[in-house]
Tab-separated table of C-alpha atoms and ligand atoms in Angstrom:
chain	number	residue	atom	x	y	z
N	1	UNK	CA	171.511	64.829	63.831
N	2	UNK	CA	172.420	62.750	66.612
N	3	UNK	CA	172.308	59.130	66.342
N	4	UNK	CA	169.369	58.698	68.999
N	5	UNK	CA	167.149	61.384	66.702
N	6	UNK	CA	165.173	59.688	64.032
N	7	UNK	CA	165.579	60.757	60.555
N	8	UNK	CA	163.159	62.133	58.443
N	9	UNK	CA	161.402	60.208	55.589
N	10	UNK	CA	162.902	61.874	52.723
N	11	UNK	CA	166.232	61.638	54.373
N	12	UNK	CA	166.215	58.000	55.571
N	13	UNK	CA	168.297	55.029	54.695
N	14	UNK	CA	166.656	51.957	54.826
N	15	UNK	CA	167.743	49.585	58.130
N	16	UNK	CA	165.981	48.586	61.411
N	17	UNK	CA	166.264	50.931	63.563
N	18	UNK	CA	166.598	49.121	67.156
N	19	UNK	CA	164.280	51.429	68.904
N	20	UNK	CA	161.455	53.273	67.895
N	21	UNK	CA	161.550	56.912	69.228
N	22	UNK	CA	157.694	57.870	68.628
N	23	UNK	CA	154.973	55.119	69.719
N	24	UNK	CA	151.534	55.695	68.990
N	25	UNK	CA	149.075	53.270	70.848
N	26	UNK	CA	144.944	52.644	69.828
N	27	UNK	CA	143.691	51.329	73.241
N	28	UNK	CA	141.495	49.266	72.427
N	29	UNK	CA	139.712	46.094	73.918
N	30	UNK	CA	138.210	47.588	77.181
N	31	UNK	CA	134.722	46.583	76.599
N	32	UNK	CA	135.600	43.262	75.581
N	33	UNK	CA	137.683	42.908	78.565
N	34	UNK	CA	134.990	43.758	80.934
N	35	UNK	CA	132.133	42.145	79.037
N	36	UNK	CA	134.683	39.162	79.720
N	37	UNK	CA	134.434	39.444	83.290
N	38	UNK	CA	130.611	40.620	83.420
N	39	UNK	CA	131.043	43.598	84.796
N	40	UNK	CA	130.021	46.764	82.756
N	41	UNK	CA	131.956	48.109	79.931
N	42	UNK	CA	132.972	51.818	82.500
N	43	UNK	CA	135.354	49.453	84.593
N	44	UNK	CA	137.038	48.394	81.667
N	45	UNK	CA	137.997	51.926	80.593
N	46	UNK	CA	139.195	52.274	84.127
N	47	UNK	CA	141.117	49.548	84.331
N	48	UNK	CA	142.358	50.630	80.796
N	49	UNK	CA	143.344	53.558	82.644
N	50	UNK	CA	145.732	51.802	84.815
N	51	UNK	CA	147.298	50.311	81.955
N	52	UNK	CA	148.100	53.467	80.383
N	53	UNK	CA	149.936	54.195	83.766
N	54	UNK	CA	151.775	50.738	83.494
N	55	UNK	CA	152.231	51.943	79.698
N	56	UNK	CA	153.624	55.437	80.393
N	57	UNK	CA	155.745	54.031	83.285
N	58	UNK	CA	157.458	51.641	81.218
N	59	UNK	CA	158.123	53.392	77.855
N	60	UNK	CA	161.119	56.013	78.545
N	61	UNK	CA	162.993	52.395	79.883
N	62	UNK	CA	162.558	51.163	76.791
N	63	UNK	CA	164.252	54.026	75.384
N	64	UNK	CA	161.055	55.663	73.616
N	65	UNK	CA	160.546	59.755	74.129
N	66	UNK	CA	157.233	59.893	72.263
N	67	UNK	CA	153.863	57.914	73.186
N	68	UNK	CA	150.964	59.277	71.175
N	69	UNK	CA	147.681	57.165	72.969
N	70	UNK	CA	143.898	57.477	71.134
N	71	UNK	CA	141.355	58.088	74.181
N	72	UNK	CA	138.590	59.335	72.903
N	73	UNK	CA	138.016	59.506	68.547
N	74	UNK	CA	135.541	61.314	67.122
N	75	UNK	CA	133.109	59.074	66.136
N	76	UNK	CA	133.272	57.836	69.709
N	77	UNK	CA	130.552	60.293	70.748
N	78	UNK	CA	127.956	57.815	68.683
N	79	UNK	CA	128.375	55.622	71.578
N	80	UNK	CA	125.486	55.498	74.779
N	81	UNK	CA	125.410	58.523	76.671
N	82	UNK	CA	126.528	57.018	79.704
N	83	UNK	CA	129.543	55.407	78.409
N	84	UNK	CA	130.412	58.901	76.905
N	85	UNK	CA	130.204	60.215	80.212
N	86	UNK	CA	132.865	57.893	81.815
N	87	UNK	CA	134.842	58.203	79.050
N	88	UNK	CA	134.819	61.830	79.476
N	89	UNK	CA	135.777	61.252	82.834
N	90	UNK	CA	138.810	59.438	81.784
N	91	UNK	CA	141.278	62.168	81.365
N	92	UNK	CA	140.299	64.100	84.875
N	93	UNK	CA	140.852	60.878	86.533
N	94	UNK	CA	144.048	60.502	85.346
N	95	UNK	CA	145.241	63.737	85.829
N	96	UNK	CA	144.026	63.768	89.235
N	97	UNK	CA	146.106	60.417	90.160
N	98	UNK	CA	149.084	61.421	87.877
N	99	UNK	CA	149.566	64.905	87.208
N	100	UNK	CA	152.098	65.997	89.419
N	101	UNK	CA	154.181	62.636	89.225
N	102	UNK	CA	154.433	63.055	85.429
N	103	UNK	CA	155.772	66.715	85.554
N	104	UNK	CA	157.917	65.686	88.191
N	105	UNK	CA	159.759	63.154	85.876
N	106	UNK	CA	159.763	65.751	82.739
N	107	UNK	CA	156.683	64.702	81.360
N	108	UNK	CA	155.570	67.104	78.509
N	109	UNK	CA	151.587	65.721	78.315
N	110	UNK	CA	149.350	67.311	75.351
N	111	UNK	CA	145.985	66.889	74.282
N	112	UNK	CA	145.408	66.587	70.767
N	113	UNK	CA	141.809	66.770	69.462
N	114	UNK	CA	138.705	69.171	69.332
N	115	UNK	CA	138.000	71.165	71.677
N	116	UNK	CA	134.340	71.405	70.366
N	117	UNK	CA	131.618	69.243	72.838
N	118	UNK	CA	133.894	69.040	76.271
N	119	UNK	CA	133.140	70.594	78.956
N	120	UNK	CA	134.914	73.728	80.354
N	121	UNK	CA	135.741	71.935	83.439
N	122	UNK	CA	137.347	69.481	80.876
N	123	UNK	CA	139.265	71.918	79.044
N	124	UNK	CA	140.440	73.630	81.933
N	125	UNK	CA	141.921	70.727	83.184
N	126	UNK	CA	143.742	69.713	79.662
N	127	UNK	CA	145.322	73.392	79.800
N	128	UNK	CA	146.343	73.132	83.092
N	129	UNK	CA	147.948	69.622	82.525
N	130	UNK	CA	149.562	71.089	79.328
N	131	UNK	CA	150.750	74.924	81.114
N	132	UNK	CA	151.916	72.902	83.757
N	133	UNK	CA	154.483	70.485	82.165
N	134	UNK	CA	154.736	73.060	78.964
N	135	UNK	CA	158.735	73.147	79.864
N	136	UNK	CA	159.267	69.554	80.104
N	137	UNK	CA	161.313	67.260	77.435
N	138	UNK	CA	162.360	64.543	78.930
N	139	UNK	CA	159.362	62.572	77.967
N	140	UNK	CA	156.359	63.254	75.283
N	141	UNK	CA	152.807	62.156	76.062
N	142	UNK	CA	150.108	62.825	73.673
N	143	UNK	CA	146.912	61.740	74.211
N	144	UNK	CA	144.028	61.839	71.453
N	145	UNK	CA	141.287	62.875	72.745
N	146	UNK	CA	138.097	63.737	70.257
N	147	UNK	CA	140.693	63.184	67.412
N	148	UNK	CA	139.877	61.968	64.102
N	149	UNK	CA	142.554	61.896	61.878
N	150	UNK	CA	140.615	62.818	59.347
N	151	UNK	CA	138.968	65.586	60.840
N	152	UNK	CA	142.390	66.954	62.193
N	153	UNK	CA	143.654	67.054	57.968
N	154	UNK	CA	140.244	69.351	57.142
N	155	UNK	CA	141.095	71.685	59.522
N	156	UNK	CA	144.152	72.289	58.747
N	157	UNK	CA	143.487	72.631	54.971
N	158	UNK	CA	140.312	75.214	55.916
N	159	UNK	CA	142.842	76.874	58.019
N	160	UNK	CA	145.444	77.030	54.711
N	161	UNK	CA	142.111	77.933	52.708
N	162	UNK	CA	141.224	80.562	54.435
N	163	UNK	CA	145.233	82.259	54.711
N	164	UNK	CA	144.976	81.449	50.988
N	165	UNK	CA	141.584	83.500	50.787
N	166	UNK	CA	143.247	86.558	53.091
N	167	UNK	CA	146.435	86.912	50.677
N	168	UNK	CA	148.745	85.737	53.073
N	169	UNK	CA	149.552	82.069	50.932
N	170	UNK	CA	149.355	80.993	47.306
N	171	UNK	CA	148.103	77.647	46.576
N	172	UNK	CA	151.691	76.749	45.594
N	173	UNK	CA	153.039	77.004	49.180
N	174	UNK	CA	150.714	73.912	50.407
N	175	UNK	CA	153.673	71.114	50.768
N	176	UNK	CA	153.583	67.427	52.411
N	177	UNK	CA	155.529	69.901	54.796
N	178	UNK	CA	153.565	72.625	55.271
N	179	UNK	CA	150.431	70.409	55.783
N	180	UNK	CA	152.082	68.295	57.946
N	181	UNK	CA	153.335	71.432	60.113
N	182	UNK	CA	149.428	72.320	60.304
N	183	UNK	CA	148.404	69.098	61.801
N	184	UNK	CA	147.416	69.017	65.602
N	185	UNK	CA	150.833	66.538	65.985
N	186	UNK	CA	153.384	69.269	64.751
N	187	UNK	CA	156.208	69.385	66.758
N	188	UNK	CA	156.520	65.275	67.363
N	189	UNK	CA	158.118	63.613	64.940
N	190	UNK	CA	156.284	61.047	63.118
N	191	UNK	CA	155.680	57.990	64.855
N	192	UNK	CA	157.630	55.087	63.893
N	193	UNK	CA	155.300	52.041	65.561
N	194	UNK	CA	151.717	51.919	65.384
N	195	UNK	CA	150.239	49.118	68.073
N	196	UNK	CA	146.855	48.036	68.250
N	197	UNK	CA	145.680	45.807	71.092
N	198	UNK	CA	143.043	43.600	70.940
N	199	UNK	CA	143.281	41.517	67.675
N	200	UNK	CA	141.825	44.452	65.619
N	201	UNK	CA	143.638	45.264	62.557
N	202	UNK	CA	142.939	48.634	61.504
N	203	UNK	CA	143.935	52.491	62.318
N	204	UNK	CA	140.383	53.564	63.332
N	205	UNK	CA	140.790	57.329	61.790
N	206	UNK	CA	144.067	57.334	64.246
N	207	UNK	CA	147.572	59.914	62.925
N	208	UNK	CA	146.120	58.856	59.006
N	209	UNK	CA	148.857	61.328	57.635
N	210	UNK	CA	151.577	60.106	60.064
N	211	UNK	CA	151.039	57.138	59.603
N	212	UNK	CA	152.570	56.993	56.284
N	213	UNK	CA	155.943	54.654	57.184
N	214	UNK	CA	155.289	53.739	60.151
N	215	UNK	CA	155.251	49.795	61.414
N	216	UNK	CA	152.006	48.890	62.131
N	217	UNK	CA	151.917	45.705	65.133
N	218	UNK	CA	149.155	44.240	66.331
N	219	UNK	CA	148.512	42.397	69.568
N	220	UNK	CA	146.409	39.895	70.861
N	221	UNK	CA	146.102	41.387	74.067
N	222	UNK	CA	142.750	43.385	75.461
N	223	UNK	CA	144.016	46.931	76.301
N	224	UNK	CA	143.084	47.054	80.454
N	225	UNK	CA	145.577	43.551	80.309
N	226	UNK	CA	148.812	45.682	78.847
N	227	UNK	CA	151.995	45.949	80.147
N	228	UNK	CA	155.789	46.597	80.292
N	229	UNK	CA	155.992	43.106	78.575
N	230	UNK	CA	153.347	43.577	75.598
N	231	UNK	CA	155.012	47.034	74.907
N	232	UNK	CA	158.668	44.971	74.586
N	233	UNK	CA	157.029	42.444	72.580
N	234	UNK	CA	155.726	45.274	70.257
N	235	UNK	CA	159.405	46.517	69.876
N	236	UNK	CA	160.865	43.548	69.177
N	237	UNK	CA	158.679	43.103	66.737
N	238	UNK	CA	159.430	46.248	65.223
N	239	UNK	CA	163.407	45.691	65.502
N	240	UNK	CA	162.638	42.744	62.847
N	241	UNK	CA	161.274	45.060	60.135
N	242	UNK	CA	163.089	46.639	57.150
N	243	UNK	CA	162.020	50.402	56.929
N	244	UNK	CA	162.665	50.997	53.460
N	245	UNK	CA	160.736	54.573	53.106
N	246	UNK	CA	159.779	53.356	49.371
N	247	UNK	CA	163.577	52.976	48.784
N	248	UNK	CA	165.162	49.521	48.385
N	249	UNK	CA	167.286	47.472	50.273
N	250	UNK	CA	170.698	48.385	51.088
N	251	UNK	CA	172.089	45.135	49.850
N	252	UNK	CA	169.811	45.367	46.712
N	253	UNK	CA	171.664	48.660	45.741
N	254	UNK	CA	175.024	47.560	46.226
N	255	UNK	CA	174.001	44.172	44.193
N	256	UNK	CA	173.013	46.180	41.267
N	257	UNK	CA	175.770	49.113	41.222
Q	301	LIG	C1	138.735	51.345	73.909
Q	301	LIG	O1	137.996	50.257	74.284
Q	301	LIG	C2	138.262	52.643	74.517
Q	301	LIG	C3	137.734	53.593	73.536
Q	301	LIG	C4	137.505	53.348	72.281
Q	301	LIG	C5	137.433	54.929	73.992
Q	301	LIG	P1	136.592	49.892	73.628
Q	301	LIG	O2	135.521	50.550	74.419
Q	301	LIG	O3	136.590	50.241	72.167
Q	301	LIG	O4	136.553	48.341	73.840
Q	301	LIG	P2	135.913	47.248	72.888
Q	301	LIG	O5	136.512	47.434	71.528
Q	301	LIG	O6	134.434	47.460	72.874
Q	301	LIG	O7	136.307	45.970	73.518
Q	302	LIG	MG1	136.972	49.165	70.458
């Protein structure tokens, strides 16, 4: 394993790692931030658009390859119809603006989520997005879009249910690896740094199962207002932490022999 590749869990020594190859990002805060300004709550998710640009820009400097980003959860649909609407609107926008920039630079985008309640012009222009920079590695953007972690774990156990029901698994072969293989995030490695914008302190049904070890850092900052600078500052912060993995200390072991 090279020394830029981040080692699994059940592998890991404990340390801090200087970097954190997979980011995953709840943008939060844009109805605050517009309520803030009076204006209504749709120009905050558009400015929280642009921040995602700023976001995505500035990430592969720091060194990251994976940025997981929650758009749209599913318990988001609850909200009024017309804010579900812009929301919804949200991912063709940025497509639109971005698309061919990102696959240009080796952007590998993905939507993760239901498919279930968007519209085929929506899902048309997620596969496109995702056909279209399918060969790319230089840089991995997933974005969350009517995700719920929790939702995305029953799925996958109904799917292992039902290969369980058809004879092609035994209950036996369901592993932490196997489920985690199932999950709509296979193929990224877990992420190391959870932020949350926006002086909320919780995960929101957001990557429940990978978030297992990872830092969690919150910020103080309203998501349309983020930046190359709140992104370092979430770093750093993560530089200062021990990951342990449920191990001990380095030092501690060689104390005790
Ligand atoms: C994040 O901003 C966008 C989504 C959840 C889709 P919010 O809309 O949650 O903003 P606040 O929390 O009301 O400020
Ligand atoms: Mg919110």
């Amino acid at each position: 394993m090279a020394a830029s590749e981040k080692p699994s869990p059940a592998g890991a020594s404990s340390g801090n790692p200087a970097s954190p190859l997979h980011v995953a990002i709840v943008m939060d805060g844009n109805g605050r931030w517009a309520q803030k300004r009076g204006l209504p709550r749709t120009l905050g998710h558009r400015a929280g658009v642009e921040a995602l640009k700023r976001t995505v820009e500035a990430a592969p400097k720091l060194n990251i390859r994976w940025l997981t980003v929650f758009g749209f959860s599913t318990e988001n649909w609850n909200r009024p119809a017309a804010e579900v609407a812009e929301l919804m609107a949200l991912p063709r926008r940025y497509f639109e603006s971005d698309i061919e920039r990102l696959d240009r630079e080796g952007v590998r985008v993905k939507v993760i989520g239901r498919r279930e309640g968007l519209s085929a012009e929506l899902l048309r222009m997620i596969d496109d997005a995702q056909a279209r920079t399918e060969t790319n590695d230089k840089f991995h953007l997933n974005i969350a879009f009517n995700y719920g972690g929790q939702a995305d774990i029953v799925e996958a156990a109904r799917r292992f249910a039902e290969d369980v029901a058809t004879g092609r698994r035994s209950p036996g072969d369901l592993d932490e690896q196997m489920l985690g293989s199932m999950l709509a995030t296979s193929g990224s490695p877990p992420p190391d740094l959870i932020v949350r914008p926006s002086g909320e302190q919780r995960l929101s049904n957001f990557l429940l199962w990978e978030a297992a070890y990872a830092e969690l850092v919150f910020q103080d900052v309203l998501w349309p207002d983020y930046g190359a600078e709140h992104l370092e500052a979430a770093l750093k912060a993560f530089a200062g932490r021990d990951r342990r993995y449920g191990a001990i200390a380095t030092d501690n072991v060689l104390a005790t022999g």
